[in-house]
mmCIF file of C-alpha atoms in Angstrom:
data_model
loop_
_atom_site.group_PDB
_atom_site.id
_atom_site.type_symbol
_atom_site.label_atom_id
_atom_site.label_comp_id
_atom_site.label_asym_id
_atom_site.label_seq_id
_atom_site.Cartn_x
_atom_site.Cartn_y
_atom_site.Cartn_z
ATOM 1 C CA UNK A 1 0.000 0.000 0.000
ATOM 2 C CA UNK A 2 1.492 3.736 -0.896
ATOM 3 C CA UNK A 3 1.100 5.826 1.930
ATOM 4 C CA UNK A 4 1.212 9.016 -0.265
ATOM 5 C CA UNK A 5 -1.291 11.668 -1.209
ATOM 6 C CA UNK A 6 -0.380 14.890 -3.445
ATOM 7 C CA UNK A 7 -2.125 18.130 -3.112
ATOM 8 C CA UNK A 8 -1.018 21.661 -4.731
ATOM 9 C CA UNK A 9 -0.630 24.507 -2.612
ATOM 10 C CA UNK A 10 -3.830 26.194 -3.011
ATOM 11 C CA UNK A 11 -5.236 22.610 -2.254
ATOM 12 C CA UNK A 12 -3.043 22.793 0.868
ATOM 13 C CA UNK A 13 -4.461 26.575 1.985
ATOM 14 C CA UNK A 14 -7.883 25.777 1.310
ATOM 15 C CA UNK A 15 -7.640 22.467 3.390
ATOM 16 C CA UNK A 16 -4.975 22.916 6.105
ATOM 17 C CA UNK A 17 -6.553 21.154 9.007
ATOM 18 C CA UNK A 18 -7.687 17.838 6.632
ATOM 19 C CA UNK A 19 -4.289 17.781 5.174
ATOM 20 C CA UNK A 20 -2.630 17.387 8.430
ATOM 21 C CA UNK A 21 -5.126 15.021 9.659
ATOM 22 C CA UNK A 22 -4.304 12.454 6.946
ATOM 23 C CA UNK A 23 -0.681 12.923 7.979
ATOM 24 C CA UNK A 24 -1.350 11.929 11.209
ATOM 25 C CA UNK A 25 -3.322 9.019 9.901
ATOM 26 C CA UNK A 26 0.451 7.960 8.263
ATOM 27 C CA UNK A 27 0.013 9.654 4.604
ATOM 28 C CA UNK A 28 2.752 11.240 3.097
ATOM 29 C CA UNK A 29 1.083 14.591 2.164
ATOM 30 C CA UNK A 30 3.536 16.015 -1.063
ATOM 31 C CA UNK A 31 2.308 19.753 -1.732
ATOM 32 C CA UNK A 32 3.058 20.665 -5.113
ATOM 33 C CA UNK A 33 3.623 23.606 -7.336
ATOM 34 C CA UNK A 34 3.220 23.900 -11.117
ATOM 35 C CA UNK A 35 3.249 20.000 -10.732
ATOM 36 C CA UNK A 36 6.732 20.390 -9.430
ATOM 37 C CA UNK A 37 7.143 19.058 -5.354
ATOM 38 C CA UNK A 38 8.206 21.542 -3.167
ATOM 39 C CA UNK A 39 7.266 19.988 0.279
ATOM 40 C CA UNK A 40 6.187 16.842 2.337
ATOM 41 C CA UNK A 41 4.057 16.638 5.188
ATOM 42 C CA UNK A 42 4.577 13.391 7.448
ATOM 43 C CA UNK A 43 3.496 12.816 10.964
ATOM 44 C CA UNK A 44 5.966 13.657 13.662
ATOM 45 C CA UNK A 45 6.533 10.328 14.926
ATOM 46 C CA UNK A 46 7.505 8.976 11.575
ATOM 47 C CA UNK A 47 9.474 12.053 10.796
ATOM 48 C CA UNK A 48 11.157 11.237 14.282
ATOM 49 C CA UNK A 49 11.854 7.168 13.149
ATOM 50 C CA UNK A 50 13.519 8.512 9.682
ATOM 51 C CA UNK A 51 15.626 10.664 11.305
ATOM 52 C CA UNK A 52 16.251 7.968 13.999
ATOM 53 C CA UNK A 53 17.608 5.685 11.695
ATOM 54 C CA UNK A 54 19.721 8.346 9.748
ATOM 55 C CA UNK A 55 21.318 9.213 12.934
ATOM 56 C CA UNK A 56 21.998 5.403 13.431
ATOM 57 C CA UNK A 57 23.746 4.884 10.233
ATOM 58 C CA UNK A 58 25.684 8.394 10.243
ATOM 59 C CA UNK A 59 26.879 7.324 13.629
ATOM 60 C CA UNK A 60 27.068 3.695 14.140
ATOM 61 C CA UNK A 61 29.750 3.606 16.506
ATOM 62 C CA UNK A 62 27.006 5.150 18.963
ATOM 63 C CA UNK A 63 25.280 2.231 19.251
ATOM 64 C CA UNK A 64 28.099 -0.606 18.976
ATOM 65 C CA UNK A 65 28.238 -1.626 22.814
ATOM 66 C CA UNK A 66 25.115 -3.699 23.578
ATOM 67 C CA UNK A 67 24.059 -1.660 26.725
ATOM 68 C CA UNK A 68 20.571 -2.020 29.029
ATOM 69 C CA UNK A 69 18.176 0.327 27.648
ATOM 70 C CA UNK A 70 15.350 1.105 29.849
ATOM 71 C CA UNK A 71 13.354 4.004 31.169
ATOM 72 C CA UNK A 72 16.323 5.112 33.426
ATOM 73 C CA UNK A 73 18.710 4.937 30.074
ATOM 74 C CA UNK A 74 16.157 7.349 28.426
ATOM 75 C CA UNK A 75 14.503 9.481 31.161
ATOM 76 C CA UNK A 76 17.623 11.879 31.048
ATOM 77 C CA UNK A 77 17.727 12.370 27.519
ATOM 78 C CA UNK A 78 16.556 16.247 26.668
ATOM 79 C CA UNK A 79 14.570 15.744 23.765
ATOM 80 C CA UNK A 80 12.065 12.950 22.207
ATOM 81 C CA UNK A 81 14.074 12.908 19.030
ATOM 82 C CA UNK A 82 16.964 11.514 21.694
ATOM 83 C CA UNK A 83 15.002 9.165 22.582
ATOM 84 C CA UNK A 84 13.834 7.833 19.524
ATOM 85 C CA UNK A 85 17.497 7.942 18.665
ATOM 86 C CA UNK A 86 18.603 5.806 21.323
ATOM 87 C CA UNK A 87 15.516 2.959 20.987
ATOM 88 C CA UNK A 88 15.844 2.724 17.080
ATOM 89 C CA UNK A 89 19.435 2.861 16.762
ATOM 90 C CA UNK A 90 19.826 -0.638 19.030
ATOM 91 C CA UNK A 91 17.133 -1.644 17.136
ATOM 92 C CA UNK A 92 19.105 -1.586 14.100
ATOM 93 C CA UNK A 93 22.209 -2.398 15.834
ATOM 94 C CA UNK A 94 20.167 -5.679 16.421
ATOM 95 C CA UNK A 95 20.334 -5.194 20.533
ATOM 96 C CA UNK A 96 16.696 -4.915 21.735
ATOM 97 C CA UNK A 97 13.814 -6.639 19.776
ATOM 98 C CA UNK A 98 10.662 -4.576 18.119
ATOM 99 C CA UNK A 99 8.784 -5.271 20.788
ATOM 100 C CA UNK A 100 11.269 -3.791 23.712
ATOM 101 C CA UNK A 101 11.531 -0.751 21.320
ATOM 102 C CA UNK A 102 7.553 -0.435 20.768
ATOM 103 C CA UNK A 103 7.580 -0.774 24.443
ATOM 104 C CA UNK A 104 10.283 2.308 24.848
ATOM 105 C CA UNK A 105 8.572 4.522 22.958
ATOM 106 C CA UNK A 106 5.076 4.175 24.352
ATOM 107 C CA UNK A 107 3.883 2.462 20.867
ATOM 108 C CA UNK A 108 2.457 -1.242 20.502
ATOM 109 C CA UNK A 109 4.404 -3.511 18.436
ATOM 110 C CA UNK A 110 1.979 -3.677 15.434
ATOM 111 C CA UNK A 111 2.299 -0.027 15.772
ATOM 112 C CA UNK A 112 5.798 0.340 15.384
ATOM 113 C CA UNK A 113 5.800 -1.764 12.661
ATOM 114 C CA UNK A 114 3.441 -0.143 10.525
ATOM 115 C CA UNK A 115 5.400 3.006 10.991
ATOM 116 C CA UNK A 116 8.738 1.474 10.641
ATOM 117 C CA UNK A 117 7.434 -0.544 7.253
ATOM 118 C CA UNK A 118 6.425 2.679 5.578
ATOM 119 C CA UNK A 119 9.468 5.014 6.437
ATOM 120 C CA UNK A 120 11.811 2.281 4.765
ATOM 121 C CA UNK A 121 13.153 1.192 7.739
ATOM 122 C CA UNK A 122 14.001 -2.452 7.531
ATOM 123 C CA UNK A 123 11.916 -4.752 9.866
ATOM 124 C CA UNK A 124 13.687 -7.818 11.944
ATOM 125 C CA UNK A 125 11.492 -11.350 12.356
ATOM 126 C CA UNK A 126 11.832 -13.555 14.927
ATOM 127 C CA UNK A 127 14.521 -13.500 17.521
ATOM 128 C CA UNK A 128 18.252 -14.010 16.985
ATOM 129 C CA UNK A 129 19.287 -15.232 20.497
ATOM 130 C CA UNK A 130 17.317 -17.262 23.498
ATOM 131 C CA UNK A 131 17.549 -14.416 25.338
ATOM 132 C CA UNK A 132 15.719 -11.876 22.731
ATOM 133 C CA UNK A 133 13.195 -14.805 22.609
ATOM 134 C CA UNK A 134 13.191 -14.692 26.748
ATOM 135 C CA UNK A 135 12.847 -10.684 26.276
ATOM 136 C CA UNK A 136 9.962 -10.882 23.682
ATOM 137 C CA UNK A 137 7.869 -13.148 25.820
ATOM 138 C CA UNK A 138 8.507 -10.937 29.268
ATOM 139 C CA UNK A 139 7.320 -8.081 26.796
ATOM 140 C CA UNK A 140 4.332 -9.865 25.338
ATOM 141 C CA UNK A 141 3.520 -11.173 28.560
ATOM 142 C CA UNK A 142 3.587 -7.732 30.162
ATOM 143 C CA UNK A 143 1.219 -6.260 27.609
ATOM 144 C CA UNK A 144 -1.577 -9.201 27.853
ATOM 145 C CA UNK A 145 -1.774 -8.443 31.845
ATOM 146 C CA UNK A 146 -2.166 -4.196 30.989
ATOM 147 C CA UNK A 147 1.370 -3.155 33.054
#
């Protein structure tokens, strides 16, 4: 499915508030000018996942050590896009499953997913180690009891 919708600018003055509504819904809104694109619209959680994973490969000695992320890891980081930074980069750096980074950024797994499907970002199946396995169950366990 293409996640994309293009409107021209008048289009995008005369309908504002719809427009960003069906970029929060996860369209790519491209505003265009004498057919020519000048501008995207996204939502800001799947603006925050590209530039996540940009950050990830531009820096990928960040996230070589496999360290314990959890809420204490992230609570002292001074921005969301820090965050999201942190969670998606040892997600690609194959250190914490989908579901432990769906879980660190206040998303379901399904969620995540969806997002991380249509920004490009490449998806991992299935757990690499017994432990991740151990880790995805504690997660999925967590989630069926509502904690």
């Amino acid at each position: 499915m293409k996640y994309e919708q293009r409107i021209t600018k008048t289009d995008l003055a005369r309908s504002t508030h719809s427009v960003i509504r069906e970029a929060q819904r996860g369209y790519t809104v491209l505003v265009e000018h004498h057919g020519q694109p000048e501008v995207v619209i996204i939502d800001i959680v799947d603006f925050q996942l590209q530039r996540a994973a940009i950050h990830s490969f531009s820096f990928p000695q960040e996230y070589a050590n496999d360290i314990e992320i959890n809420e204490a890891t992230l609570e002292p980081l001074p921005t969301d896009q820090d965050r999201f930074n942190v969670v998606i980069g040892h997600y690609l750096a194959v250190h914490i499953s989908i579901g432990r980074s769906a879980e660190l950024l206040g998303m379901s797994t399904p969620e995540l997913m969806v997002r991380l499907s249509r920004s490009g970002i490449a998806l991992r199946f299935g757990p690499e180690s017994q432990e991740e396995l151990d880790n995805e169950v504690e997660v999925i366990t967590k989630s069926l009891r509502g904690k």
